[in-house]
Amino acid sequence: MPETTPRGLTRLAFGGDYNPEQWPESVWEEDVRLMREAGVTMVSVGIFSWALLEPAPGTYDFGWLDRLLDLLHENGIRVDLGTPTVVPPAWFYRDHPDALPVTADGIRYEFGSRGAVCHSNADYRAAAAGITTRLAERYAGHPALAMWHVHNEYGVPVSACYCDSCAAHFRRWLATTYGTVDAVNEAWGTAFWGQRYADLGQINPPRTAPTVGNPGQALDYKRFADATMRENFVTERDILHRLSPGIPVTTNFMTALSQCDSVDYWAWGREVDLVTNDHYLITDGRRTHVNLAMAADLTRSVAGGAPWLLLEHSTSGVNWQPRNPAKTPGQMARNSLAHVARGSEGAMFFQWRQSRRGAEKFHSAMVPHGGTETRVWREVVELGACLDSLSTVRGSRTVADVAVLWDWQSWWAQNLQWRPTEDHDPRERADAFYEVLYDRHLTVDFAHPEADLSRYPLVVVPALYLMTQAAGRNIKEYVENGGTLVVSYFSGIVDEHDAVHEGAYPGPLRDVLGLTVEEFAPLLKDQLVRIGGPDGSELTADVWTEFVVPRGAETVWTYSDGPTAGHPAVTRHRLGEGSAWYVSTRLTADGLDALLGCAVEDADLGTRADLPHDVEVVRRTGESGTYLFAINHTATDVKVPLEGDGIELLTGERAAGRLGVPAGTVRVVRLDG
């Protein structure tokens, strides 16, 4: 079995992308001196260096990389060594212009950015395998090597190409997936609009057409594009496993729903030796620390609950959003340690030294343009010391309370064209449900709809438009065996081919929810509806309503007005030893909190009302002990109740009863026993 932890790393990972090729070698000695001052334990090297490593076809220059790795090793710094296959050299595109990807509109991209790769192109595949082989042969035994880093952020900025090479590859993928053209016609429903194919050779990618194309074809092309990128990763991974045994191989994910929507991370998580992730705060008006927690929980879940590694985030502002605010004092540490609380084995950044040239010269770094006489540098040094004091956390696992079902392929299907309303956004519902759970101080695992759910007292389904029959059986069994389920509207509608399940909505969820949905009744823009409860309470909702017919379920809240006035809005169905809640509209945050409060009571999860708002309390546990992370995102000092006594690792002080957490800071208690 391949190793799953970076070789030779005995502390939490701390460092960042190191791109010394941007600087004269005279700067390198200064860099490693500062790395030691900051407590850096590992850096990522060589990710964008193909043009330097192979300046001409078949001509290699490894001298600079030899000197760099030797220097890092001499200073006790481990190396995450990249295969630079995200940006082939200019000479490669001169010789193989058809390796540049083509859009659905038939426009071929040009060289000059990054990630401009047609993953079906045979010349690219051969060249990528070639440079990976050369690197593995040269550095497999280097004492600085801790792990391999293949490519960079697959799916960003290009995942799908629509060129003729991709068309041929897509046909081969269809032959492997379906076997015959008749099976493809059945899966895609090509009898509609006369789209039937007589042989696979007639099928092309879903290029731009006069109006909406076949949704089954579009969904399969997303699967194909994802699988093609993964094929290339596996090819490089297998070369590295063969030539560099014992060294883990990864590639950096971008699991946040705000950052990448073209990759099925459930599938990718099974292919890497160690799950790693990049996360950047999205300044879209949402609470950024909630998005961060959600991304970390998603990443840990993709890792199967095992420890993972934050491979990139920012010390302060980024440079690629419309507005890029700086992080406030202390926010860098809070962000970093929040990832660690939720399972990361360290906190690494993009990048070590801020670039003077290029597209990301205004992206923050560990060493800013202003050097060591800056707030950012002082906070970097402080963070390095904090992470060093938390070394015993390594290997422990985050403890979750509830599960949220999520499926990237369902997201792809939901976002295809011609749905009942453009105002329903599955990401928005996932964010909204997660935020309510977060504010109830419940730690979330994400799970695939067909995964084992038995250990969770509560399972939430915020947006699962596409659902297989197997997933439906799995969810029903979960409830029958005593679980509590909450399902939001427009879930369980289609199968894996985007075909509506036979019979009434919501398909595989009819029995577990004890109801059918006769018709969707989406609302007009800005239209609101009121929902009345049995105790006289009233909730507000928008975007969506349904004509729900209970078939065993009890009505808990009823539409007071709108197109479905008098019909059930929220129902509860007792099934076996458990219960299943259904909400047929888009509730506001207060309404979601009321609904989930009822479900939490059903699940007997207890209350955590004594924890302050915007203060995270998360636990990690393992052979080395149990650790309580308390992260205060507020401007007020707070106290957090402790279940037992312990040592606060960042200050070295004893903690008992109630733990004081000053404004904007983090405290980590290793509990006794």
mmCIF file with all atom_site columns, C-alpha atoms in Angstrom, residues 416-583:
data_model
loop_
_atom_site.group_PDB
_atom_site.id
_atom_site.type_symbol
_atom_site.label_atom_id
_atom_site.label_alt_id
_atom_site.label_comp_id
_atom_site.label_asym_id
_atom_site.label_entity_id
_atom_site.label_seq_id
_atom_site.pdbx_PDB_ins_code
_atom_site.Cartn_x
_atom_site.Cartn_y
_atom_site.Cartn_z
_atom_site.occupancy
_atom_site.B_iso_or_equiv
_atom_site.pdbx_formal_charge
_atom_site.auth_seq_id
_atom_site.auth_comp_id
_atom_site.auth_asym_id
_atom_site.auth_atom_id
_atom_site.pdbx_PDB_model_num
ATOM 1   C CA . LEU A 1 416 ? -28.362 21.823 -16.952 1.00 0.00 ? 416 LEU A CA 1
ATOM 2   C CA . GLN A 1 417 ? -30.764 23.995 -18.919 1.00 0.00 ? 417 GLN A CA 1
ATOM 3   C CA . TRP A 1 418 ? -34.554 24.164 -18.855 1.00 0.00 ? 418 TRP A CA 1
ATOM 4   C CA . ARG A 1 419 ? -35.515 23.496 -15.262 1.00 0.00 ? 419 ARG A CA 1
ATOM 5   C CA . PRO A 1 420 ? -38.750 24.686 -13.573 1.00 0.00 ? 420 PRO A CA 1
ATOM 6   C CA . THR A 1 421 ? -37.066 27.893 -12.353 1.00 0.00 ? 421 THR A CA 1
ATOM 7   C CA . GLU A 1 422 ? -33.671 29.502 -12.697 1.00 0.00 ? 422 GLU A CA 1
ATOM 8   C CA . ASP A 1 423 ? -33.955 30.807 -9.140  1.00 0.00 ? 423 ASP A CA 1
ATOM 9   C CA . HIS A 1 424 ? -33.364 27.414 -7.503  1.00 0.00 ? 424 HIS A CA 1
ATOM 10  C CA . ASP A 1 425 ? -29.639 26.992 -6.871  1.00 0.00 ? 425 ASP A CA 1
ATOM 11  C CA . PRO A 1 426 ? -28.467 23.705 -5.330  1.00 0.00 ? 426 PRO A CA 1
ATOM 12  C CA . ARG A 1 427 ? -25.290 25.324 -4.045  1.00 0.00 ? 427 ARG A CA 1
ATOM 13  C CA . GLU A 1 428 ? -27.360 27.998 -2.287  1.00 0.00 ? 428 GLU A CA 1
ATOM 14  C CA . ARG A 1 429 ? -29.454 25.320 -0.563  1.00 0.00 ? 429 ARG A CA 1
ATOM 15  C CA . ALA A 1 430 ? -26.357 23.379 0.483   1.00 0.00 ? 430 ALA A CA 1
ATOM 16  C CA . ASP A 1 431 ? -24.821 26.572 1.868   1.00 0.00 ? 431 ASP A CA 1
ATOM 17  C CA . ALA A 1 432 ? -28.049 27.519 3.651   1.00 0.00 ? 432 ALA A CA 1
ATOM 18  C CA . PHE A 1 433 ? -28.572 24.166 5.361   1.00 0.00 ? 433 PHE A CA 1
ATOM 19  C CA . TYR A 1 434 ? -24.896 23.971 6.299   1.00 0.00 ? 434 TYR A CA 1
ATOM 20  C CA . GLU A 1 435 ? -24.953 27.455 7.817   1.00 0.00 ? 435 GLU A CA 1
ATOM 21  C CA . VAL A 1 436 ? -27.885 26.569 10.083  1.00 0.00 ? 436 VAL A CA 1
ATOM 22  C CA . LEU A 1 437 ? -26.105 23.399 11.249  1.00 0.00 ? 437 LEU A CA 1
ATOM 23  C CA . TYR A 1 438 ? -22.935 25.438 11.795  1.00 0.00 ? 438 TYR A CA 1
ATOM 24  C CA . ASP A 1 439 ? -24.836 27.983 13.881  1.00 0.00 ? 439 ASP A CA 1
ATOM 25  C CA . ARG A 1 440 ? -26.232 25.119 15.949  1.00 0.00 ? 440 ARG A CA 1
ATOM 26  C CA . HIS A 1 441 ? -22.601 24.119 16.617  1.00 0.00 ? 441 HIS A CA 1
ATOM 27  C CA . LEU A 1 442 ? -22.989 20.768 14.884  1.00 0.00 ? 442 LEU A CA 1
ATOM 28  C CA . THR A 1 443 ? -19.964 19.395 13.040  1.00 0.00 ? 443 THR A CA 1
ATOM 29  C CA . VAL A 1 444 ? -20.856 18.058 9.606   1.00 0.00 ? 444 VAL A CA 1
ATOM 30  C CA . ASP A 1 445 ? -19.637 15.141 7.551   1.00 0.00 ? 445 ASP A CA 1
ATOM 31  C CA . PHE A 1 446 ? -20.637 15.072 3.897   1.00 0.00 ? 446 PHE A CA 1
ATOM 32  C CA . ALA A 1 447 ? -21.595 11.701 2.460   1.00 0.00 ? 447 ALA A CA 1
ATOM 33  C CA . HIS A 1 448 ? -22.378 10.198 -0.918  1.00 0.00 ? 448 HIS A CA 1
ATOM 34  C CA . PRO A 1 449 ? -26.062 9.180  -1.139  1.00 0.00 ? 449 PRO A CA 1
ATOM 35  C CA . GLU A 1 450 ? -25.113 5.503  -1.372  1.00 0.00 ? 450 GLU A CA 1
ATOM 36  C CA . ALA A 1 451 ? -22.655 5.581  1.556   1.00 0.00 ? 451 ALA A CA 1
ATOM 37  C CA . ASP A 1 452 ? -23.167 3.931  4.948   1.00 0.00 ? 452 ASP A CA 1
ATOM 38  C CA . LEU A 1 453 ? -25.163 6.396  7.065   1.00 0.00 ? 453 LEU A CA 1
ATOM 39  C CA . SER A 1 454 ? -25.731 4.252  10.140  1.00 0.00 ? 454 SER A CA 1
ATOM 40  C CA . ARG A 1 455 ? -23.422 6.204  12.478  1.00 0.00 ? 455 ARG A CA 1
ATOM 41  C CA . TYR A 1 456 ? -25.251 9.519  12.036  1.00 0.00 ? 456 TYR A CA 1
ATOM 42  C CA . PRO A 1 457 ? -28.310 10.369 14.173  1.00 0.00 ? 457 PRO A CA 1
ATOM 43  C CA . LEU A 1 458 ? -29.305 13.037 11.617  1.00 0.00 ? 458 LEU A CA 1
ATOM 44  C CA . VAL A 1 459 ? -28.930 13.106 7.815   1.00 0.00 ? 459 VAL A CA 1
ATOM 45  C CA . VAL A 1 460 ? -29.786 16.221 5.780   1.00 0.00 ? 460 VAL A CA 1
ATOM 46  C CA . VAL A 1 461 ? -30.486 16.310 2.026   1.00 0.00 ? 461 VAL A CA 1
ATOM 47  C CA . PRO A 1 462 ? -30.387 19.961 0.876   1.00 0.00 ? 462 PRO A CA 1
ATOM 48  C CA . ALA A 1 463 ? -30.311 19.391 -2.911  1.00 0.00 ? 463 ALA A CA 1
ATOM 49  C CA . LEU A 1 464 ? -30.288 15.930 -4.500  1.00 0.00 ? 464 LEU A CA 1
ATOM 50  C CA . TYR A 1 465 ? -32.135 16.299 -7.800  1.00 0.00 ? 465 TYR A CA 1
ATOM 51  C CA . LEU A 1 466 ? -30.423 13.212 -9.265  1.00 0.00 ? 466 LEU A CA 1
ATOM 52  C CA . MET A 1 467 ? -30.830 10.084 -7.153  1.00 0.00 ? 467 MET A CA 1
ATOM 53  C CA . THR A 1 468 ? -30.302 6.449  -8.018  1.00 0.00 ? 468 THR A CA 1
ATOM 54  C CA . GLN A 1 469 ? -32.645 3.704  -6.871  1.00 0.00 ? 469 GLN A CA 1
ATOM 55  C CA . ALA A 1 470 ? -29.764 2.350  -4.767  1.00 0.00 ? 470 ALA A CA 1
ATOM 56  C CA . ALA A 1 471 ? -29.488 5.695  -2.979  1.00 0.00 ? 471 ALA A CA 1
ATOM 57  C CA . GLY A 1 472 ? -33.233 5.678  -2.341  1.00 0.00 ? 472 GLY A CA 1
ATOM 58  C CA . ARG A 1 473 ? -33.047 2.213  -0.771  1.00 0.00 ? 473 ARG A CA 1
ATOM 59  C CA . ASN A 1 474 ? -30.055 3.277  1.310   1.00 0.00 ? 474 ASN A CA 1
ATOM 60  C CA . ILE A 1 475 ? -31.869 6.323  2.688   1.00 0.00 ? 475 ILE A CA 1
ATOM 61  C CA . LYS A 1 476 ? -35.037 4.356  3.427   1.00 0.00 ? 476 LYS A CA 1
ATOM 62  C CA . GLU A 1 477 ? -33.061 1.698  5.313   1.00 0.00 ? 477 GLU A CA 1
ATOM 63  C CA . TYR A 1 478 ? -31.337 4.441  7.306   1.00 0.00 ? 478 TYR A CA 1
ATOM 64  C CA . VAL A 1 479 ? -34.671 5.843  8.511   1.00 0.00 ? 479 VAL A CA 1
ATOM 65  C CA . GLU A 1 480 ? -36.211 2.432  9.184   1.00 0.00 ? 480 GLU A CA 1
ATOM 66  C CA . ASN A 1 481 ? -33.257 1.642  11.434  1.00 0.00 ? 481 ASN A CA 1
ATOM 67  C CA . GLY A 1 482 ? -33.801 4.724  13.586  1.00 0.00 ? 482 GLY A CA 1
ATOM 68  C CA . GLY A 1 483 ? -32.260 7.642  11.703  1.00 0.00 ? 483 GLY A CA 1
ATOM 69  C CA . THR A 1 484 ? -33.726 11.113 11.341  1.00 0.00 ? 484 THR A CA 1
ATOM 70  C CA . LEU A 1 485 ? -33.862 12.486 7.794   1.00 0.00 ? 485 LEU A CA 1
ATOM 71  C CA . VAL A 1 486 ? -34.506 15.994 6.439   1.00 0.00 ? 486 VAL A CA 1
ATOM 72  C CA . VAL A 1 487 ? -35.095 16.374 2.679   1.00 0.00 ? 487 VAL A CA 1
ATOM 73  C CA . SER A 1 488 ? -35.455 19.629 0.766   1.00 0.00 ? 488 SER A CA 1
ATOM 74  C CA . TYR A 1 489 ? -37.561 20.158 -2.363  1.00 0.00 ? 489 TYR A CA 1
ATOM 75  C CA . PHE A 1 490 ? -36.693 19.017 -5.906  1.00 0.00 ? 490 PHE A CA 1
ATOM 76  C CA . SER A 1 491 ? -34.799 15.967 -4.629  1.00 0.00 ? 491 SER A CA 1
ATOM 77  C CA . GLY A 1 492 ? -35.169 12.416 -5.950  1.00 0.00 ? 492 GLY A CA 1
ATOM 78  C CA . ILE A 1 493 ? -36.508 13.622 -9.307  1.00 0.00 ? 493 ILE A CA 1
ATOM 79  C CA . VAL A 1 494 ? -34.325 11.925 -11.950 1.00 0.00 ? 494 VAL A CA 1
ATOM 80  C CA . ASP A 1 495 ? -32.117 8.856  -12.284 1.00 0.00 ? 495 ASP A CA 1
ATOM 81  C CA . GLU A 1 496 ? -28.440 8.739  -13.244 1.00 0.00 ? 496 GLU A CA 1
ATOM 82  C CA . HIS A 1 497 ? -29.301 9.521  -16.897 1.00 0.00 ? 497 HIS A CA 1
ATOM 83  C CA . ASP A 1 498 ? -31.403 12.599 -16.044 1.00 0.00 ? 498 ASP A CA 1
ATOM 84  C CA . ALA A 1 499 ? -34.593 10.633 -16.798 1.00 0.00 ? 499 ALA A CA 1
ATOM 85  C CA . VAL A 1 500 ? -37.541 11.291 -14.494 1.00 0.00 ? 500 VAL A CA 1
ATOM 86  C CA . HIS A 1 501 ? -38.216 8.304  -12.248 1.00 0.00 ? 501 HIS A CA 1
ATOM 87  C CA . GLU A 1 502 ? -41.369 6.387  -13.129 1.00 0.00 ? 502 GLU A CA 1
ATOM 88  C CA . GLY A 1 503 ? -44.456 7.429  -11.238 1.00 0.00 ? 503 GLY A CA 1
ATOM 89  C CA . ALA A 1 504 ? -45.079 10.454 -9.088  1.00 0.00 ? 504 ALA A CA 1
ATOM 90  C CA . TYR A 1 505 ? -42.387 12.716 -7.669  1.00 0.00 ? 505 TYR A CA 1
ATOM 91  C CA . PRO A 1 506 ? -40.141 12.315 -5.698  1.00 0.00 ? 506 PRO A CA 1
ATOM 92  C CA . GLY A 1 507 ? -39.300 8.911  -7.148  1.00 0.00 ? 507 GLY A CA 1
ATOM 93  C CA . PRO A 1 508 ? -37.129 6.816  -4.785  1.00 0.00 ? 508 PRO A CA 1
ATOM 94  C CA . LEU A 1 509 ? -38.079 9.085  -1.857  1.00 0.00 ? 509 LEU A CA 1
ATOM 95  C CA . ARG A 1 510 ? -41.858 8.574  -2.044  1.00 0.00 ? 510 ARG A CA 1
ATOM 96  C CA . ASP A 1 511 ? -41.985 5.740  0.480   1.00 0.00 ? 511 ASP A CA 1
ATOM 97  C CA . VAL A 1 512 ? -39.502 7.104  2.996   1.00 0.00 ? 512 VAL A CA 1
ATOM 98  C CA . LEU A 1 513 ? -41.178 10.534 2.990   1.00 0.00 ? 513 LEU A CA 1
ATOM 99  C CA . GLY A 1 514 ? -44.698 9.092  2.948   1.00 0.00 ? 514 GLY A CA 1
ATOM 100 C CA . LEU A 1 515 ? -45.976 11.453 0.246   1.00 0.00 ? 515 LEU A CA 1
ATOM 101 C CA . THR A 1 516 ? -46.182 12.277 -3.422  1.00 0.00 ? 516 THR A CA 1
ATOM 102 C CA . VAL A 1 517 ? -45.774 15.584 -5.207  1.00 0.00 ? 517 VAL A CA 1
ATOM 103 C CA . GLU A 1 518 ? -48.432 16.127 -7.869  1.00 0.00 ? 518 GLU A CA 1
ATOM 104 C CA . GLU A 1 519 ? -46.952 19.267 -9.375  1.00 0.00 ? 519 GLU A CA 1
ATOM 105 C CA . PHE A 1 520 ? -44.212 21.841 -8.913  1.00 0.00 ? 520 PHE A CA 1
ATOM 106 C CA . ALA A 1 521 ? -45.403 25.420 -8.449  1.00 0.00 ? 521 ALA A CA 1
ATOM 107 C CA . PRO A 1 522 ? -42.328 27.668 -8.656  1.00 0.00 ? 522 PRO A CA 1
ATOM 108 C CA . LEU A 1 523 ? -42.850 31.266 -7.631  1.00 0.00 ? 523 LEU A CA 1
ATOM 109 C CA . LEU A 1 524 ? -42.301 34.431 -9.583  1.00 0.00 ? 524 LEU A CA 1
ATOM 110 C CA . LYS A 1 525 ? -39.318 36.667 -8.928  1.00 0.00 ? 525 LYS A CA 1
ATOM 111 C CA . ASP A 1 526 ? -39.504 38.239 -5.438  1.00 0.00 ? 526 ASP A CA 1
ATOM 112 C CA . GLN A 1 527 ? -42.804 36.458 -4.677  1.00 0.00 ? 527 GLN A CA 1
ATOM 113 C CA . LEU A 1 528 ? -43.101 35.339 -1.049  1.00 0.00 ? 528 LEU A CA 1
ATOM 114 C CA . VAL A 1 529 ? -45.384 32.821 0.632   1.00 0.00 ? 529 VAL A CA 1
ATOM 115 C CA . ARG A 1 530 ? -46.332 32.399 4.277   1.00 0.00 ? 530 ARG A CA 1
ATOM 116 C CA . ILE A 1 531 ? -46.399 29.049 6.062   1.00 0.00 ? 531 ILE A CA 1
ATOM 117 C CA . GLY A 1 532 ? -48.369 28.439 9.218   1.00 0.00 ? 532 GLY A CA 1
ATOM 118 C CA . GLY A 1 533 ? -47.478 25.973 11.967  1.00 0.00 ? 533 GLY A CA 1
ATOM 119 C CA . PRO A 1 534 ? -49.601 24.116 14.524  1.00 0.00 ? 534 PRO A CA 1
ATOM 120 C CA . ASP A 1 535 ? -48.509 26.433 17.337  1.00 0.00 ? 535 ASP A CA 1
ATOM 121 C CA . GLY A 1 536 ? -49.479 29.537 15.422  1.00 0.00 ? 536 GLY A CA 1
ATOM 122 C CA . SER A 1 537 ? -45.918 30.176 14.251  1.00 0.00 ? 537 SER A CA 1
ATOM 123 C CA . GLU A 1 538 ? -45.432 31.553 10.759  1.00 0.00 ? 538 GLU A CA 1
ATOM 124 C CA . LEU A 1 539 ? -42.500 31.051 8.400   1.00 0.00 ? 539 LEU A CA 1
ATOM 125 C CA . THR A 1 540 ? -41.632 32.807 5.149   1.00 0.00 ? 540 THR A CA 1
ATOM 126 C CA . ALA A 1 541 ? -40.385 31.220 1.937   1.00 0.00 ? 541 ALA A CA 1
ATOM 127 C CA . ASP A 1 542 ? -39.748 32.030 -1.719  1.00 0.00 ? 542 ASP A CA 1
ATOM 128 C CA . VAL A 1 543 ? -38.683 30.560 -5.102  1.00 0.00 ? 543 VAL A CA 1
ATOM 129 C CA . TRP A 1 544 ? -40.541 27.237 -4.922  1.00 0.00 ? 544 TRP A CA 1
ATOM 130 C CA . THR A 1 545 ? -43.752 25.559 -3.746  1.00 0.00 ? 545 THR A CA 1
ATOM 131 C CA . GLU A 1 546 ? -45.340 22.184 -4.480  1.00 0.00 ? 546 GLU A CA 1
ATOM 132 C CA . PHE A 1 547 ? -48.681 20.420 -4.393  1.00 0.00 ? 547 PHE A CA 1
ATOM 133 C CA . VAL A 1 548 ? -47.823 17.781 -1.782  1.00 0.00 ? 548 VAL A CA 1
ATOM 134 C CA . VAL A 1 549 ? -50.166 14.834 -1.103  1.00 0.00 ? 549 VAL A CA 1
ATOM 135 C CA . PRO A 1 550 ? -49.465 13.047 2.207   1.00 0.00 ? 550 PRO A CA 1
ATOM 136 C CA . ARG A 1 551 ? -49.543 9.266  1.966   1.00 0.00 ? 551 ARG A CA 1
ATOM 137 C CA . GLY A 1 552 ? -48.720 8.383  5.541   1.00 0.00 ? 552 GLY A CA 1
ATOM 138 C CA . ALA A 1 553 ? -46.881 11.607 6.424   1.00 0.00 ? 553 ALA A CA 1
ATOM 139 C CA . GLU A 1 554 ? -48.347 14.141 8.847   1.00 0.00 ? 554 GLU A CA 1
ATOM 140 C CA . THR A 1 555 ? -48.573 17.817 7.931   1.00 0.00 ? 555 THR A CA 1
ATOM 141 C CA . VAL A 1 556 ? -46.550 20.020 10.279  1.00 0.00 ? 556 VAL A CA 1
ATOM 142 C CA . TRP A 1 557 ? -46.626 23.389 8.450   1.00 0.00 ? 557 TRP A CA 1
ATOM 143 C CA . THR A 1 558 ? -49.192 24.450 5.815   1.00 0.00 ? 558 THR A CA 1
ATOM 144 C CA . TYR A 1 559 ? -49.069 27.064 3.055   1.00 0.00 ? 559 TYR A CA 1
ATOM 145 C CA . SER A 1 560 ? -51.130 30.059 4.172   1.00 0.00 ? 560 SER A CA 1
ATOM 146 C CA . ASP A 1 561 ? -51.116 31.745 0.775   1.00 0.00 ? 561 ASP A CA 1
ATOM 147 C CA . GLY A 1 562 ? -49.627 31.518 -2.687  1.00 0.00 ? 562 GLY A CA 1
ATOM 148 C CA . PRO A 1 563 ? -50.460 29.021 -5.437  1.00 0.00 ? 563 PRO A CA 1
ATOM 149 C CA . THR A 1 564 ? -50.469 26.054 -3.032  1.00 0.00 ? 564 THR A CA 1
ATOM 150 C CA . ALA A 1 565 ? -52.433 27.680 -0.192  1.00 0.00 ? 565 ALA A CA 1
ATOM 151 C CA . GLY A 1 566 ? -53.935 25.065 2.100   1.00 0.00 ? 566 GLY A CA 1
ATOM 152 C CA . HIS A 1 567 ? -51.542 22.338 1.015   1.00 0.00 ? 567 HIS A CA 1
ATOM 153 C CA . PRO A 1 568 ? -48.767 20.821 3.164   1.00 0.00 ? 568 PRO A CA 1
ATOM 154 C CA . ALA A 1 569 ? -45.489 22.739 3.161   1.00 0.00 ? 569 ALA A CA 1
ATOM 155 C CA . VAL A 1 570 ? -43.513 20.707 5.712   1.00 0.00 ? 570 VAL A CA 1
ATOM 156 C CA . THR A 1 571 ? -44.310 17.106 6.605   1.00 0.00 ? 571 THR A CA 1
ATOM 157 C CA . ARG A 1 572 ? -43.015 14.431 8.968   1.00 0.00 ? 572 ARG A CA 1
ATOM 158 C CA . HIS A 1 573 ? -43.254 10.692 8.350   1.00 0.00 ? 573 HIS A CA 1
ATOM 159 C CA . ARG A 1 574 ? -42.573 8.050  10.983  1.00 0.00 ? 574 ARG A CA 1
ATOM 160 C CA . LEU A 1 575 ? -41.090 4.960  9.348   1.00 0.00 ? 575 LEU A CA 1
ATOM 161 C CA . GLY A 1 576 ? -39.789 1.993  11.297  1.00 0.00 ? 576 GLY A CA 1
ATOM 162 C CA . GLU A 1 577 ? -37.684 3.329  14.154  1.00 0.00 ? 577 GLU A CA 1
ATOM 163 C CA . GLY A 1 578 ? -36.985 6.706  12.555  1.00 0.00 ? 578 GLY A CA 1
ATOM 164 C CA . SER A 1 579 ? -38.599 9.766  11.031  1.00 0.00 ? 579 SER A CA 1
ATOM 165 C CA . ALA A 1 580 ? -38.324 11.661 7.753   1.00 0.00 ? 580 ALA A CA 1
ATOM 166 C CA . TRP A 1 581 ? -39.015 15.390 7.323   1.00 0.00 ? 581 TRP A CA 1
ATOM 167 C CA . TYR A 1 582 ? -39.785 17.019 3.975   1.00 0.00 ? 582 TYR A CA 1
ATOM 168 C CA . VAL A 1 583 ? -39.782 20.749 3.166   1.00 0.00 ? 583 VAL A CA 1
#
